[in-house]
Amino acid sequence: MARNPRITFIGAGSTVFMKNIVGDVLQRPALSGATIALMDINPQRLEESAIVVNKLIATLGVKAKAETYSDQRKALSGADFVVVAFQIGGYEPCTVTDFEVPKKYGLRQTIADTLGVGGIMRGLRTVPHLWTICEDMLVVCPEAIMLQYVNPMAINTWAIAEKYPQIKQVGLCHSVQGTAMELAHDLDLPYEEIRYRSAGINHMAFYLKFEHRQPDGSYRDLYPDLVRAYREGRAPKPGWNPRCPNKVRYEMLTRLGYFVTESSEHFAEYTPYFIKDGRPDLIEKYGIPLDEYPKRCIEQIEHWKGQAEAYRSADRIEVEQSREYASSIMNSVWTGEPSVIYGNVRNNGCITSLPFDCAAELPCLVDASGIQPTYIGDLPPQLTALIRTNINVQQLTVRAMITENREHIYHAAMMDPHTAAELDLDQIWSLVDDLLAAHGDWLPAWARARKKTQAA
């Protein structure tokens, strides 16, 4: 009899996300008998997640089974796929620290989970734990594929590839397919009729092609339509979040000639152009949602209280297909049926204009042989130049962790486009000192605050 896959969730207390992935998995016949191993350090969230999985299994009438663990290595034992989704330090205290300390220097952020001083600090907190997962995987499931959904995605993917190159891993985000859906909606076109090709780095990849299939089977470039719709005020259309009008990306389209895959609220803090002290006109013109991520955290925490109770009392949990790639990857690896996903992997020369060792986001073929990145070549020079400004920060953050050299944390902040546009060198050094002190034991021992560091 054919073996069923074992799928381990590390950070299974991210219940809504876990529910979406498990719901997708259990609707695929080849995966519907899977053992779902749930691991989390929070017993209450773990119990809530187990309730949800068991109700999904009952609703769908499949032969899957759920197991719960508080021990990471036991949960990983024998896994075929490892889904990772956690936030070290949570909203409180760590996200609050990442926003409030920079504000004392006049440095304001929107999301702070990918780049900037917030992204650097999140990377320093997160990567050491990802490395412990890699260490356990090498002992108890060395052939498993890690599907990594944790931010800062590019820093994480790079750091894993650097220290544990033998781990099979892919960083996954839904911004590529999500943004394509938004753009189709802006142009009143069915998403199923859109064809695109995207490449770059996580949260700063660009659609190199964005086209609409015509009745005769040919394809038409949609970039002129997007620019026209923006200039005529027809795009962007209102989205799910009224605080985030999505104007930044359309403005960048008119300047670069290409549309970026991650949201305007993210992109505003990856560049030096939009958030400037003393320029409220820019915040107003482009609808920049300052402090957006803390607001979302508070809303999600509040929403989850009611959601958890509803799941606990529900007889059935209805399942809709999500837009995440995880189940598609598992199905292709398990059955050999090919699929194409957008994944974050070590570049290895796929994008020839970016560093060989950086974490690139690009189309990957998935089949029984695993995840196989496709060749892109050179990106347009203006895209390469902008992406490199972000890679500089990622590279120095990874280098700090690999070498345990604290000085590179300061260098990473110094190279950050938004931070450098707002603060002078003394302020940057002092801000990093303050962040390291504020985060304390959430950071690895080598990175924790010492006496004030002076610039050489």
mmCIF file of N, CA, C and O in Angstrom, residues 387-434:
data_model
loop_
_atom_site.group_PDB
_atom_site.id
_atom_site.type_symbol
_atom_site.label_atom_id
_atom_site.label_comp_id
_atom_site.label_asym_id
_atom_site.label_seq_id
_atom_site.Cartn_x
_atom_site.Cartn_y
_atom_site.Cartn_z
ATOM 1 N N ILE A 387 16.969 46.875 -6.777
ATOM 2 C CA ILE A 387 16.995 45.633 -5.990
ATOM 3 C C ILE A 387 18.298 45.521 -5.215
ATOM 4 O O ILE A 387 18.306 45.081 -4.050
ATOM 5 N N ARG A 388 19.402 45.920 -5.818
ATOM 6 C CA ARG A 388 20.699 45.813 -5.137
ATOM 7 C C ARG A 388 20.742 46.645 -3.857
ATOM 8 O O ARG A 388 21.431 46.278 -2.903
ATOM 9 N N THR A 389 20.017 47.752 -3.816
ATOM 10 C CA THR A 389 20.010 48.560 -2.587
ATOM 11 C C THR A 389 19.422 47.769 -1.424
ATOM 12 O O THR A 389 19.814 47.963 -0.268
ATOM 13 N N ASN A 390 18.477 46.887 -1.725
ATOM 14 C CA ASN A 390 17.881 46.038 -0.692
ATOM 15 C C ASN A 390 18.775 44.838 -0.381
ATOM 16 O O ASN A 390 18.903 44.421 0.771
ATOM 17 N N ILE A 391 19.391 44.277 -1.405
ATOM 18 C CA ILE A 391 20.299 43.141 -1.215
ATOM 19 C C ILE A 391 21.468 43.541 -0.327
ATOM 20 O O ILE A 391 21.931 42.740 0.499
ATOM 21 N N ASN A 392 21.952 44.773 -0.445
ATOM 22 C CA ASN A 392 23.056 45.236 0.412
ATOM 23 C C ASN A 392 22.736 45.022 1.891
ATOM 24 O O ASN A 392 23.564 44.557 2.670
ATOM 25 N N VAL A 393 21.510 45.380 2.270
ATOM 26 C CA VAL A 393 21.084 45.269 3.671
ATOM 27 C C VAL A 393 20.967 43.796 4.063
ATOM 28 O O VAL A 393 21.421 43.383 5.138
ATOM 29 N N GLN A 394 20.372 43.001 3.188
ATOM 30 C CA GLN A 394 20.213 41.572 3.452
ATOM 31 C C GLN A 394 21.581 40.895 3.604
ATOM 32 O O GLN A 394 21.798 40.105 4.535
ATOM 33 N N GLN A 395 22.489 41.219 2.703
ATOM 34 C CA GLN A 395 23.815 40.587 2.705
ATOM 35 C C GLN A 395 24.575 40.878 3.991
ATOM 36 O O GLN A 395 25.176 39.981 4.595
ATOM 37 N N LEU A 396 24.530 42.120 4.422
ATOM 38 C CA LEU A 396 25.253 42.497 5.640
ATOM 39 C C LEU A 396 24.607 41.892 6.889
ATOM 40 O O LEU A 396 25.309 41.525 7.841
ATOM 41 N N THR A 397 23.280 41.774 6.891
ATOM 42 C CA THR A 397 22.604 41.145 8.029
ATOM 43 C C THR A 397 22.970 39.665 8.114
ATOM 44 O O THR A 397 23.267 39.144 9.201
ATOM 45 N N VAL A 398 22.969 38.984 6.975
ATOM 46 C CA VAL A 398 23.368 37.572 6.952
ATOM 47 C C VAL A 398 24.831 37.429 7.345
ATOM 48 O O VAL A 398 25.202 36.552 8.129
ATOM 49 N N ARG A 399 25.677 38.320 6.837
ATOM 50 C CA ARG A 399 27.108 38.256 7.160
ATOM 51 C C ARG A 399 27.322 38.460 8.660
ATOM 52 O O ARG A 399 28.152 37.792 9.275
ATOM 53 N N ALA A 400 26.549 39.365 9.265
ATOM 54 C CA ALA A 400 26.648 39.572 10.715
ATOM 55 C C ALA A 400 26.376 38.279 11.458
ATOM 56 O O ALA A 400 27.094 37.920 12.403
ATOM 57 N N MET A 401 25.357 37.538 11.023
ATOM 58 C CA MET A 401 24.968 36.319 11.736
ATOM 59 C C MET A 401 25.933 35.167 11.473
ATOM 60 O O MET A 401 26.250 34.402 12.388
ATOM 61 N N ILE A 402 26.400 35.034 10.262
ATOM 62 C CA ILE A 402 27.320 33.935 9.935
ATOM 63 C C ILE A 402 28.652 34.115 10.670
ATOM 64 O O ILE A 402 29.234 33.156 11.194
ATOM 65 N N THR A 403 29.137 35.353 10.733
ATOM 66 C CA THR A 403 30.450 35.620 11.351
ATOM 67 C C THR A 403 30.335 36.060 12.804
ATOM 68 O O THR A 403 31.352 36.198 13.490
ATOM 69 N N GLU A 404 29.100 36.291 13.282
ATOM 70 C CA GLU A 404 28.849 36.826 14.629
ATOM 71 C C GLU A 404 29.627 38.123 14.855
ATOM 72 O O GLU A 404 30.184 38.373 15.925
ATOM 73 N N ASN A 405 29.601 38.953 13.834
ATOM 74 C CA ASN A 405 30.285 40.249 13.866
ATOM 75 C C ASN A 405 29.236 41.346 14.045
ATOM 76 O O ASN A 405 28.502 41.673 13.110
ATOM 77 N N ARG A 406 29.167 41.924 15.237
ATOM 78 C CA ARG A 406 28.149 42.938 15.542
ATOM 79 C C ARG A 406 28.272 44.176 14.655
ATOM 80 O O ARG A 406 27.289 44.852 14.382
ATOM 81 N N GLU A 407 29.493 44.497 14.242
ATOM 82 C CA GLU A 407 29.686 45.708 13.432
ATOM 83 C C GLU A 407 28.833 45.673 12.164
ATOM 84 O O GLU A 407 28.349 46.703 11.697
ATOM 85 N N HIS A 408 28.631 44.477 11.608
ATOM 86 C CA HIS A 408 27.859 44.386 10.367
ATOM 87 C C HIS A 408 26.379 44.704 10.572
ATOM 88 O O HIS A 408 25.679 45.032 9.606
ATOM 89 N N ILE A 409 25.877 44.618 11.820
ATOM 90 C CA ILE A 409 24.499 45.048 12.077
ATOM 91 C C ILE A 409 24.394 46.556 11.809
ATOM 92 O O ILE A 409 23.447 47.025 11.165
ATOM 93 N N TYR A 410 25.367 47.290 12.283
ATOM 94 C CA TYR A 410 25.407 48.745 12.062
ATOM 95 C C TYR A 410 25.583 49.048 10.579
ATOM 96 O O TYR A 410 24.956 49.966 10.037
ATOM 97 N N HIS A 411 26.445 48.270 9.920
ATOM 98 C CA HIS A 411 26.659 48.491 8.483
ATOM 99 C C HIS A 411 25.366 48.244 7.696
ATOM 100 O O HIS A 411 25.056 48.972 6.748
ATOM 101 N N ALA A 412 24.626 47.213 8.094
ATOM 102 C CA ALA A 412 23.364 46.918 7.406
ATOM 103 C C ALA A 412 22.393 48.090 7.534
ATOM 104 O O ALA A 412 21.769 48.519 6.552
ATOM 105 N N ALA A 413 22.264 48.631 8.758
ATOM 106 C CA ALA A 413 21.369 49.780 8.966
ATOM 107 C C ALA A 413 21.851 51.002 8.192
ATOM 108 O O ALA A 413 21.044 51.764 7.643
ATOM 109 N N MET A 414 23.157 51.174 8.126
ATOM 110 C CA MET A 414 23.764 52.304 7.419
ATOM 111 C C MET A 414 23.443 52.265 5.913
ATOM 112 O O MET A 414 23.289 53.300 5.261
ATOM 113 N N MET A 415 23.327 51.040 5.361
ATOM 114 C CA MET A 415 23.064 50.882 3.924
ATOM 115 C C MET A 415 21.574 50.903 3.586
ATOM 116 O O MET A 415 21.218 50.961 2.412
ATOM 117 N N ASP A 416 20.718 50.839 4.599
ATOM 118 C CA ASP A 416 19.286 50.786 4.315
ATOM 119 C C ASP A 416 18.807 52.084 3.663
ATOM 120 O O ASP A 416 19.049 53.179 4.194
ATOM 121 N N PRO A 417 18.124 52.006 2.517
ATOM 122 C CA PRO A 417 17.753 53.222 1.780
ATOM 123 C C PRO A 417 16.910 54.205 2.594
ATOM 124 O O PRO A 417 17.177 55.413 2.590
ATOM 125 N N HIS A 418 15.891 53.707 3.292
ATOM 126 C CA HIS A 418 15.001 54.592 4.041
ATOM 127 C C HIS A 418 15.703 55.180 5.259
ATOM 128 O O HIS A 418 15.631 56.388 5.523
ATOM 129 N N THR A 419 16.419 54.333 6.001
ATOM 130 C CA THR A 419 17.130 54.803 7.199
ATOM 131 C C THR A 419 18.167 55.851 6.833
ATOM 132 O O THR A 419 18.269 56.904 7.483
ATOM 133 N N ALA A 420 18.930 55.591 5.781
ATOM 134 C CA ALA A 420 19.993 56.514 5.368
ATOM 135 C C ALA A 420 19.439 57.839 4.853
ATOM 136 O O ALA A 420 20.098 58.875 4.955
ATOM 137 N N ALA A 421 18.230 57.804 4.304
ATOM 138 C CA ALA A 421 17.622 59.039 3.802
ATOM 139 C C ALA A 421 17.144 59.943 4.937
ATOM 140 O O ALA A 421 16.983 61.152 4.746
ATOM 141 N N GLU A 422 16.940 59.370 6.130
ATOM 142 C CA GLU A 422 16.366 60.117 7.237
ATOM 143 C C GLU A 422 17.374 60.480 8.329
ATOM 144 O O GLU A 422 17.266 61.531 8.950
ATOM 145 N N LEU A 423 18.356 59.596 8.585
ATOM 146 C CA LEU A 423 19.225 59.760 9.755
ATOM 147 C C LEU A 423 20.681 59.928 9.339
ATOM 148 O O LEU A 423 21.107 59.406 8.306
ATOM 149 N N ASP A 424 21.455 60.640 10.186
ATOM 150 C CA ASP A 424 22.896 60.724 9.933
ATOM 151 C C ASP A 424 23.589 59.527 10.595
ATOM 152 O O ASP A 424 22.958 58.710 11.273
ATOM 153 N N LEU A 425 24.905 59.428 10.412
ATOM 154 C CA LEU A 425 25.634 58.248 10.886
ATOM 155 C C LEU A 425 25.571 58.095 12.407
ATOM 156 O O LEU A 425 25.377 56.983 12.916
ATOM 157 N N ASP A 426 25.734 59.184 13.134
ATOM 158 C CA ASP A 426 25.671 59.083 14.598
ATOM 159 C C ASP A 426 24.298 58.605 15.050
ATOM 160 O O ASP A 426 24.180 57.795 15.982
ATOM 161 N N GLN A 427 23.246 59.101 14.388
ATOM 162 C CA GLN A 427 21.890 58.673 14.749
ATOM 163 C C GLN A 427 21.683 57.186 14.452
ATOM 164 O O GLN A 427 21.058 56.465 15.237
ATOM 165 N N ILE A 428 22.204 56.738 13.311
ATOM 166 C CA ILE A 428 22.047 55.326 12.937
ATOM 167 C C ILE A 428 22.736 54.435 13.968
ATOM 168 O O ILE A 428 22.169 53.443 14.432
ATOM 169 N N TRP A 429 23.967 54.789 14.340
ATOM 170 C CA TRP A 429 24.699 53.992 15.331
ATOM 171 C C TRP A 429 23.961 53.969 16.671
ATOM 172 O O TRP A 429 23.811 52.929 17.298
ATOM 173 N N SER A 430 23.469 55.123 17.080
ATOM 174 C CA SER A 430 22.766 55.222 18.354
ATOM 175 C C SER A 430 21.449 54.453 18.321
ATOM 176 O O SER A 430 21.079 53.782 19.302
ATOM 177 N N LEU A 431 20.739 54.524 17.202
ATOM 178 C CA LEU A 431 19.476 53.789 17.057
ATOM 179 C C LEU A 431 19.715 52.284 17.147
ATOM 180 O O LEU A 431 18.971 51.572 17.837
ATOM 181 N N VAL A 432 20.740 51.790 16.469
ATOM 182 C CA VAL A 432 21.034 50.353 16.544
ATOM 183 C C VAL A 432 21.388 49.963 17.979
ATOM 184 O O VAL A 432 20.933 48.931 18.489
ATOM 185 N N ASP A 433 22.204 50.791 18.642
ATOM 186 C CA ASP A 433 22.505 50.538 20.066
ATOM 187 C C ASP A 433 21.212 50.382 20.875
ATOM 188 O O ASP A 433 21.066 49.448 21.668
ATOM 189 N N ASP A 434 20.297 51.319 20.666
ATOM 190 C CA ASP A 434 19.058 51.315 21.441
ATOM 191 C C ASP A 434 18.187 50.093 21.122
ATOM 192 O O ASP A 434 17.564 49.509 22.022
#
